[in-house]
PDB file of C-alpha atoms in Angstrom:
ATOM      1  CA  MET T   1       0.100  -0.169  -0.003  1.00 44.00           C
ATOM      2  CA  LYS T   2       2.769   2.359   0.811  1.00 40.00           C
ATOM      3  CA  ARG T   3       4.552   1.590  -2.149  1.00 47.00           C
ATOM      4  CA  CYS T   4       1.409   2.223  -4.250  1.00 44.00           C
ATOM      5  CA  VAL T   5       0.977   5.603  -2.541  1.00 38.00           C
ATOM      6  CA  SER T   6       4.586   6.549  -3.276  1.00 45.00           C
ATOM      7  CA  SER T   7       4.144   5.701  -6.887  1.00 47.00           C
ATOM      8  CA  TRP T   8       1.390   7.877  -7.072  1.00 43.00           C
ATOM      9  CA  VAL T   9       2.999  10.577  -5.534  1.00 41.00           C
ATOM     10  CA  LEU T  10       6.048  10.362  -7.558  1.00 42.00           C
ATOM     11  CA  MET T  11       3.587  10.214 -10.907  1.00 43.00           C
ATOM     12  CA  GLY T  12       2.097  13.477  -9.619  1.00 45.00           C
ATOM     13  CA  VAL T  13       5.371  15.208  -9.077  1.00 39.00           C
ATOM     14  CA  LEU T  14       6.474  14.312 -12.639  1.00 39.00           C
ATOM     15  CA  LEU T  15       3.036  15.352 -14.203  1.00 37.00           C
ATOM     16  CA  VAL T  16       3.281  18.737 -12.345  1.00 37.00           C
ATOM     17  CA  SER T  17       6.849  19.123 -13.326  1.00 41.00           C
ATOM     18  CA  GLY T  18       6.116  18.268 -17.046  1.00 41.00           C
ATOM     19  CA  ALA T  19       3.323  20.735 -17.134  1.00 38.00           C
ATOM     20  CA  ALA T  20       5.441  23.401 -15.797  1.00 38.00           C
ATOM     21  CA  LEU T  21       8.355  22.684 -18.154  1.00 38.00           C
ATOM     22  CA  ALA T  22       5.713  22.513 -20.932  1.00 40.00           C
ATOM     23  CA  GLN T  23       4.525  26.204 -20.036  1.00 40.00           C
ATOM     24  CA  GLU T  24       7.852  27.277 -19.945  1.00 39.00           C
ATOM     25  CA  GLU T  25       8.748  25.906 -23.358  1.00 42.00           C
ATOM     26  CA  GLY T  26       5.736  27.365 -24.538  1.00 41.00           C
ATOM     27  CA  ALA T  27       6.432  30.815 -23.347  1.00 42.00           C
ATOM     28  CA  THR T  28       9.975  30.493 -24.807  1.00 40.00           C
ATOM     29  CA  TYR T  29       8.560  29.403 -28.334  1.00 40.00           C
ATOM     30  CA  SER T  30       5.360  31.463 -28.249  1.00 43.00           C
ATOM     31  CA  ARG T  31       6.641  34.126 -30.699  1.00 57.00           C
ATOM     32  CA  GLY T  32       7.300  31.670 -33.530  1.00 68.00           C
ATOM     33  CA  GLN T  33      10.762  31.881 -34.647  1.00 84.00           C
ATOM     34  CA  GLY T  34      11.157  35.541 -33.357  1.00 89.00           C
ATOM     35  CA  TRP T  35      10.297  37.157 -36.488  1.00 95.00           C
ATOM     36  CA  SER T  36       7.320  37.585 -39.168  1.00 96.00           C
ATOM     37  CA  VAL T  37       6.539  39.427 -42.299  1.00 97.00           C
ATOM     38  CA  LEU T  38       2.530  39.129 -42.280  1.00 97.00           C
ATOM     39  CA  SER T  39       1.826  39.394 -38.559  1.00 96.00           C
ATOM     40  CA  GLY T  40       2.320  42.162 -36.264  1.00 96.00           C
ATOM     41  CA  GLN T  41       5.492  41.110 -35.232  1.00 96.00           C
ATOM     42  CA  THR T  42       8.658  42.656 -37.082  1.00 96.00           C
ATOM     43  CA  LEU T  43      12.066  41.012 -38.231  1.00 96.00           C
ATOM     44  CA  GLY T  44      13.640  42.406 -35.155  1.00 90.00           C
ATOM     45  CA  SER T  45      16.997  42.280 -37.118  1.00 92.00           C
ATOM     46  CA  GLY T  46      18.449  41.195 -40.251  1.00 95.00           C
ATOM     47  CA  THR T  47      16.825  41.107 -44.011  1.00 97.00           C
ATOM     48  CA  ALA T  48      14.168  39.220 -45.477  1.00 98.00           C
ATOM     49  CA  VAL T  49      13.313  38.604 -49.087  1.00 98.00           C
ATOM     50  CA  THR T  50       9.707  37.778 -49.685  1.00 98.00           C
ATOM     51  CA  GLY T  51       7.707  36.597 -52.704  1.00 98.00           C
ATOM     52  CA  GLN T  52       3.518  36.191 -53.033  1.00 98.00           C
ATOM     53  CA  VAL T  53       1.447  35.123 -56.064  1.00 98.00           C
ATOM     54  CA  GLY T  54      -2.035  34.748 -56.477  1.00 97.00           C
ATOM     55  CA  TRP T  55      -4.935  37.125 -56.873  1.00 97.00           C
ATOM     56  CA  PRO T  56      -4.587  40.095 -58.002  1.00 97.00           C
ATOM     57  CA  GLY T  57      -0.870  39.359 -58.813  1.00 97.00           C
ATOM     58  CA  LEU T  58       2.848  38.605 -58.145  1.00 97.00           C
ATOM     59  CA  SER T  59       4.945  40.746 -55.755  1.00 98.00           C
ATOM     60  CA  LEU T  60       8.501  40.545 -54.749  1.00 98.00           C
ATOM     61  CA  GLY T  61       9.762  42.368 -51.558  1.00 98.00           C
ATOM     62  CA  LEU T  62      12.951  43.357 -49.628  1.00 98.00           C
ATOM     63  CA  LEU T  63      12.509  44.100 -46.094  1.00 98.00           C
ATOM     64  CA  HIS T  64      15.113  45.128 -43.433  1.00 97.00           C
ATOM     65  CA  GLY T  65      14.950  45.089 -39.595  1.00 96.00           C
ATOM     66  CA  ALA T  66      15.748  48.795 -38.671  1.00 96.00           C
ATOM     67  CA  THR T  67      15.208  48.358 -35.005  1.00 96.00           C
ATOM     68  CA  SER T  68      13.516  45.816 -32.860  1.00 93.00           C
ATOM     69  CA  ARG T  69      10.077  47.221 -33.513  1.00 96.00           C
ATOM     70  CA  PHE T  70      10.477  48.934 -37.080  1.00 98.00           C
ATOM     71  CA  ASP T  71      10.988  47.365 -40.579  1.00 98.00           C
ATOM     72  CA  ILE T  72      11.767  49.266 -43.693  1.00 98.00           C
ATOM     73  CA  GLY T  73      12.053  48.218 -47.345  1.00 98.00           C
ATOM     74  CA  GLY T  74      10.265  48.042 -50.655  1.00 98.00           C
ATOM     75  CA  LYS T  75       7.842  45.962 -52.728  1.00 97.00           C
ATOM     76  CA  LEU T  76       7.672  45.405 -56.631  1.00 98.00           C
ATOM     77  CA  THR T  77       4.220  43.934 -57.756  1.00 98.00           C
ATOM     78  CA  PHE T  78       2.933  42.913 -61.155  1.00 97.00           C
ATOM     79  CA  ASN T  79      -0.840  42.776 -61.273  1.00 97.00           C
ATOM     80  CA  TYR T  80      -3.499  41.262 -63.655  1.00 95.00           C
ATOM     81  CA  GLY T  81      -6.367  42.199 -61.236  1.00 93.00           C
ATOM     82  CA  ARG T  82      -6.979  45.840 -60.876  1.00 91.00           C
ATOM     83  CA  GLU T  83      -6.329  46.486 -57.201  1.00 93.00           C
ATOM     84  CA  GLY T  84      -7.984  43.195 -56.339  1.00 93.00           C
ATOM     85  CA  LEU T  85     -11.215  43.909 -58.066  1.00 92.00           C
ATOM     86  CA  ILE T  86     -12.604  40.534 -59.215  1.00 91.00           C
ATOM     87  CA  THR T  87     -14.348  41.924 -62.221  1.00 88.00           C
ATOM     88  CA  SER T  88     -11.549  43.853 -63.514  1.00 87.00           C
ATOM     89  CA  VAL T  89      -8.784  41.852 -65.243  1.00 93.00           C
ATOM     90  CA  VAL T  90      -6.115  44.698 -66.317  1.00 93.00           C
ATOM     91  CA  PRO T  91      -2.312  44.434 -66.392  1.00 96.00           C
ATOM     92  CA  GLY T  92      -0.348  46.813 -63.992  1.00 96.00           C
ATOM     93  CA  LEU T  93       2.631  47.550 -62.116  1.00 97.00           C
ATOM     94  CA  LYS T  94       3.265  49.177 -58.618  1.00 97.00           C
ATOM     95  CA  LEU T  95       6.073  50.214 -56.781  1.00 98.00           C
ATOM     96  CA  GLN T  96       5.937  50.840 -53.056  1.00 98.00           C
ATOM     97  CA  ALA T  97       7.874  51.536 -50.086  1.00 98.00           C
ATOM     98  CA  TRP T  98       7.106  49.199 -47.376  1.00 98.00           C
ATOM     99  CA  MET T  99       7.205  50.033 -43.425  1.00 98.00           C
ATOM    100  CA  ARG T 100       6.028  48.030 -40.440  1.00 98.00           C
ATOM    101  CA  LEU T 101       5.687  49.013 -37.045  1.00 98.00           C
ATOM    102  CA  MET T 102       5.115  46.778 -34.063  1.00 97.00           C
ATOM    103  CA  LEU T 103       2.721  48.441 -31.450  1.00 97.00           C
ATOM    104  CA  LEU T 104       2.330  45.405 -28.946  1.00 95.00           C
ATOM    105  CA  GLN T 105       3.876  42.094 -28.354  1.00 94.00           C
ATOM    106  CA  THR T 106       3.202  39.687 -25.420  1.00 92.00           C
ATOM    107  CA  SER T 107       3.607  35.987 -25.243  1.00 86.00           C
ATOM    108  CA  ARG T 108       0.109  35.517 -27.021  1.00 92.00           C
ATOM    109  CA  VAL T 109      -0.244  38.181 -29.298  1.00 96.00           C
ATOM    110  CA  ASN T 110       1.583  40.894 -31.169  1.00 96.00           C
ATOM    111  CA  VAL T 111      -0.257  43.913 -32.956  1.00 98.00           C
ATOM    112  CA  GLY T 112       1.506  45.990 -35.804  1.00 97.00           C
ATOM    113  CA  LEU T 113       0.675  48.736 -38.331  1.00 98.00           C
ATOM    114  CA  THR T 114       1.903  48.447 -41.818  1.00 98.00           C
ATOM    115  CA  PHE T 115       2.228  51.258 -44.480  1.00 98.00           C
ATOM    116  CA  ALA T 116       3.185  50.962 -48.099  1.00 98.00           C
ATOM    117  CA  PRO T 117       2.837  54.143 -50.049  1.00 98.00           C
ATOM    118  CA  GLY T 118       3.958  54.204 -54.001  1.00 98.00           C
ATOM    119  CA  PRO T 119       2.599  55.026 -57.465  1.00 98.00           C
ATOM    120  CA  PHE T 120       0.849  52.378 -59.749  1.00 97.00           C
ATOM    121  CA  PHE T 121      -0.085  52.132 -63.536  1.00 97.00           C
ATOM    122  CA  TYR T 122      -2.635  49.962 -65.218  1.00 95.00           C
ATOM    123  CA  PHE T 123      -2.580  49.566 -68.855  1.00 94.00           C
ATOM    124  CA  TYR T 124      -5.542  49.620 -71.227  1.00 90.00           C
ATOM    125  CA  GLU T 125      -5.375  49.279 -75.094  1.00 88.00           C
ATOM    126  CA  ARG T 126      -5.570  53.033 -75.728  1.00 87.00           C
ATOM    127  CA  TYR T 127      -4.491  54.557 -72.233  1.00 88.00           C
ATOM    128  CA  ALA T 128      -3.066  53.812 -68.901  1.00 91.00           C
ATOM    129  CA  ASP T 129      -4.322  54.881 -65.466  1.00 92.00           C
ATOM    130  CA  VAL T 130      -1.793  56.363 -63.284  1.00 95.00           C
ATOM    131  CA  GLY T 131      -2.304  56.683 -59.443  1.00 95.00           C
ATOM    132  CA  LEU T 132      -1.102  56.704 -55.959  1.00 97.00           C
ATOM    133  CA  THR T 133      -1.720  53.955 -53.392  1.00 97.00           C
ATOM    134  CA  LEU T 134      -1.359  54.820 -49.767  1.00 97.00           C
ATOM    135  CA  PRO T 135      -2.388  51.597 -47.914  1.00 97.00           C
ATOM    136  CA  ILE T 136      -2.471  50.980 -44.181  1.00 98.00           C
ATOM    137  CA  ALA T 137      -3.046  47.921 -42.209  1.00 98.00           C
ATOM    138  CA  LEU T 138      -3.671  46.947 -38.585  1.00 98.00           C
ATOM    139  CA  THR T 139      -2.567  43.263 -37.931  1.00 98.00           C
ATOM    140  CA  VAL T 140      -2.925  40.971 -34.972  1.00 98.00           C
ATOM    141  CA  GLY T 141      -0.662  37.912 -34.659  1.00 97.00           C
ATOM    142  CA  ILE T 142      -1.199  34.919 -32.868  1.00 96.00           C
ATOM    143  CA  PRO T 143       1.598  32.807 -32.406  1.00 94.00           C
ATOM    144  CA  VAL T 144       0.994  28.819 -32.127  1.00 93.00           C
ATOM    145  CA  GLY T 145       3.946  27.044 -30.752  1.00 86.00           C
ATOM    146  CA  SER T 146       7.329  27.577 -32.505  1.00 87.00           C
ATOM    147  CA  ALA T 147       6.374  26.766 -36.027  1.00 93.00           C
ATOM    148  CA  LEU T 148       3.068  28.573 -36.802  1.00 96.00           C
ATOM    149  CA  MET T 149       2.062  32.355 -36.649  1.00 96.00           C
ATOM    150  CA  LEU T 150      -1.617  33.118 -37.492  1.00 97.00           C
ATOM    151  CA  ASN T 151      -3.071  36.572 -38.314  1.00 97.00           C
ATOM    152  CA  VAL T 152      -6.144  38.589 -38.456  1.00 98.00           C
ATOM    153  CA  GLY T 153      -6.256  42.028 -39.726  1.00 97.00           C
ATOM    154  CA  LEU T 154      -7.963  45.151 -41.232  1.00 98.00           C
ATOM    155  CA  ASP T 155      -6.554  46.624 -44.481  1.00 98.00           C
ATOM    156  CA  ILE T 156      -7.472  49.882 -45.922  1.00 97.00           C
ATOM    157  CA  PRO T 157      -5.570  50.110 -49.201  1.00 96.00           C
ATOM    158  CA  PHE T 158      -6.694  53.613 -50.146  1.00 95.00           C
ATOM    159  CA  TYR T 159      -5.716  55.047 -53.654  1.00 96.00           C
ATOM    160  CA  VAL T 160      -6.156  58.056 -55.817  1.00 95.00           C
ATOM    161  CA  ILE T 161      -6.484  57.857 -59.796  1.00 92.00           C
ATOM    162  CA  PHE T 162      -4.960  60.880 -61.431  1.00 93.00           C
ATOM    163  CA  GLY T 163      -6.064  62.769 -64.512  1.00 84.00           C
ATOM    164  CA  THR T 164      -9.408  63.531 -66.191  1.00 78.00           C
ATOM    165  CA  GLY T 165     -12.239  61.170 -64.652  1.00 72.00           C
ATOM    166  CA  GLY T 166     -10.013  60.306 -61.881  1.00 80.00           C
ATOM    167  CA  GLY T 167     -10.978  59.911 -58.223  1.00 88.00           C
ATOM    168  CA  VAL T 168     -10.322  58.278 -54.776  1.00 91.00           C
ATOM    169  CA  VAL T 169     -11.133  54.573 -53.794  1.00 92.00           C
ATOM    170  CA  VAL T 170     -11.216  53.386 -50.397  1.00 94.00           C
ATOM    171  CA  PRO T 171     -11.269  49.444 -50.077  1.00 95.00           C
ATOM    172  CA  VAL T 172     -12.128  48.211 -46.585  1.00 97.00           C
ATOM    173  CA  LEU T 173     -10.894  44.541 -46.319  1.00 98.00           C
ATOM    174  CA  LEU T 174     -11.046  41.906 -43.510  1.00 98.00           C
ATOM    175  CA  GLY T 175      -9.318  38.610 -43.381  1.00 98.00           C
ATOM    176  CA  GLY T 176      -6.393  36.493 -42.022  1.00 97.00           C
ATOM    177  CA  GLY T 177      -3.519  34.247 -42.803  1.00 97.00           C
ATOM    178  CA  LEU T 178      -0.618  32.303 -41.500  1.00 97.00           C
ATOM    179  CA  GLU T 179       3.062  31.844 -41.563  1.00 97.00           C
ATOM    180  CA  TYR T 180       4.405  28.256 -41.271  1.00 97.00           C
ATOM    181  CA  PHE T 181       8.295  28.418 -40.300  1.00 96.00           C
ATOM    182  CA  LEU T 182      10.002  25.430 -42.092  1.00 96.00           C
ATOM    183  CA  ASP T 183      13.271  26.328 -39.884  1.00 93.00           C
ATOM    184  CA  ARG T 184      14.563  29.307 -38.453  1.00 93.00           C
ATOM    185  CA  ASN T 185      15.043  31.287 -41.547  1.00 95.00           C
ATOM    186  CA  LEU T 186      12.470  29.963 -44.004  1.00 97.00           C
ATOM    187  CA  ALA T 187       8.563  30.260 -43.953  1.00 97.00           C
ATOM    188  CA  VAL T 188       5.809  29.727 -46.217  1.00 98.00           C
ATOM    189  CA  ASN T 189       2.733  31.909 -45.796  1.00 98.00           C
ATOM    190  CA  PHE T 190      -0.817  32.373 -47.086  1.00 98.00           C
ATOM    191  CA  ASN T 191      -2.986  35.570 -46.648  1.00 97.00           C
ATOM    192  CA  VAL T 192      -6.459  36.498 -47.554  1.00 98.00           C
ATOM    193  CA  ARG T 193      -8.406  39.834 -47.256  1.00 98.00           C
ATOM    194  CA  MET T 194     -11.965  40.595 -48.889  1.00 97.00           C
ATOM    195  CA  GLY T 195     -14.444  43.372 -48.667  1.00 96.00           C
ATOM    196  CA  PRO T 196     -15.949  46.195 -50.539  1.00 95.00           C
ATOM    197  CA  SER T 197     -14.212  49.005 -52.485  1.00 93.00           C
ATOM    198  CA  VAL T 198     -16.030  52.249 -52.559  1.00 91.00           C
ATOM    199  CA  GLY T 199     -14.870  54.902 -55.085  1.00 84.00           C
ATOM    200  CA  SER T 200     -15.527  58.241 -56.718  1.00 73.00           C
ATOM    201  CA  TYR T 201     -13.900  57.331 -59.572  1.00 64.00           C
ATOM    202  CA  PRO T 202     -16.704  57.302 -62.444  1.00 61.00           C
ATOM    203  CA  GLY T 203     -14.972  55.399 -65.185  1.00 56.00           C
ATOM    204  CA  LEU T 204     -14.904  52.245 -63.262  1.00 54.00           C
ATOM    205  CA  TYR T 205     -17.238  52.267 -60.285  1.00 53.00           C
ATOM    206  CA  GLY T 206     -19.967  55.062 -60.808  1.00 56.00           C
ATOM    207  CA  ARG T 207     -19.790  57.671 -57.973  1.00 56.00           C
ATOM    208  CA  GLY T 208     -20.274  56.234 -54.623  1.00 57.00           C
ATOM    209  CA  SER T 209     -20.891  52.580 -55.786  1.00 72.00           C
ATOM    210  CA  ALA T 210     -18.972  49.634 -54.427  1.00 83.00           C
ATOM    211  CA  ARG T 211     -17.302  46.567 -55.954  1.00 89.00           C
ATOM    212  CA  PHE T 212     -15.998  43.370 -54.148  1.00 93.00           C
ATOM    213  CA  THR T 213     -12.374  43.138 -53.692  1.00 95.00           C
ATOM    214  CA  LEU T 214     -10.396  40.111 -52.758  1.00 97.00           C
ATOM    215  CA  GLU T 215      -6.421  39.417 -52.170  1.00 97.00           C
ATOM    216  CA  ALA T 216      -5.482  35.684 -51.750  1.00 98.00           C
ATOM    217  CA  LEU T 217      -1.837  35.083 -51.936  1.00 98.00           C
ATOM    218  CA  LEU T 218       0.384  32.403 -51.175  1.00 98.00           C
ATOM    219  CA  GLY T 219       3.962  33.197 -50.551  1.00 98.00           C
ATOM    220  CA  VAL T 220       7.543  32.687 -49.247  1.00 98.00           C
ATOM    221  CA  ALA T 221       9.855  34.499 -46.983  1.00 98.00           C
ATOM    222  CA  TYR T 222      13.532  33.992 -46.310  1.00 98.00           C
ATOM    223  CA  LYS T 223      15.362  35.810 -43.559  1.00 97.00           C
ATOM    224  CA  PHE T 224      19.129  36.392 -43.918  1.00 94.00           C
TER     225      PHE T 224
END
C-alpha cells in the first residue's frame, strides 16, 4: 500500500513538473521563430526577401529590420487584377515603400501597423491609368508554438487615380492568414483579405458605388 501511494505521489510530481516545463517552453517559443512578415511582429534584425503569388498578382519584396520594432523596405508588384477587383482583369505595375511598426507584443499576441505608399500604373489598349496607393493595415498576430503564426487584420488600401475622370477609392478589407516556419530562416505563408471598394472614380465604379475586392496570396519568406 505504501509503495502504491509513493508511486502515485511520484507520478503526480512528474506530471506537475512536466506541465511546468511545457508552460515554460510554451512561453519561450510562443513567438514563433522571433520574426514575421505578415503578422504584427517585425523582423527584429536582419533582412528578409519575400515573394507572393495569387490574386491579384505577383509581388517581390525586400525588408530590413531597422530596429526591434520597425522594419523598412520595398515591394515590386505585377498585377493582372486591378487593385483586387474581381471583375477587372487589367495588367498593372506598382512600386511601393514598405514600413512595418510593431505596436504591442506579448507571449500570446502581437499587434502592428503597415504602411506601403507608392505609384501604380494600369495599362489599357489606348490609355493608362496612373495613381498613388496609400495603404494602411492593422494586423494582430497569434503565435501557435514555434512553427506557426496566425494573423487577422483590417486593411484599408486607399488609392487615388490621377487625371480627367480620376478619383478616390477606399477599399475596406478583412481577413486572416498564416505563416509556417520550415526552419528558423524560411517560412511559407498564405494571406486572404476581402471586402468592398467604395469609390468616386466614375470610369470604373460610378460615383459612390462599391465593388467586391479580394486578395488571396500564397508566398515564401527567407530571412538572412
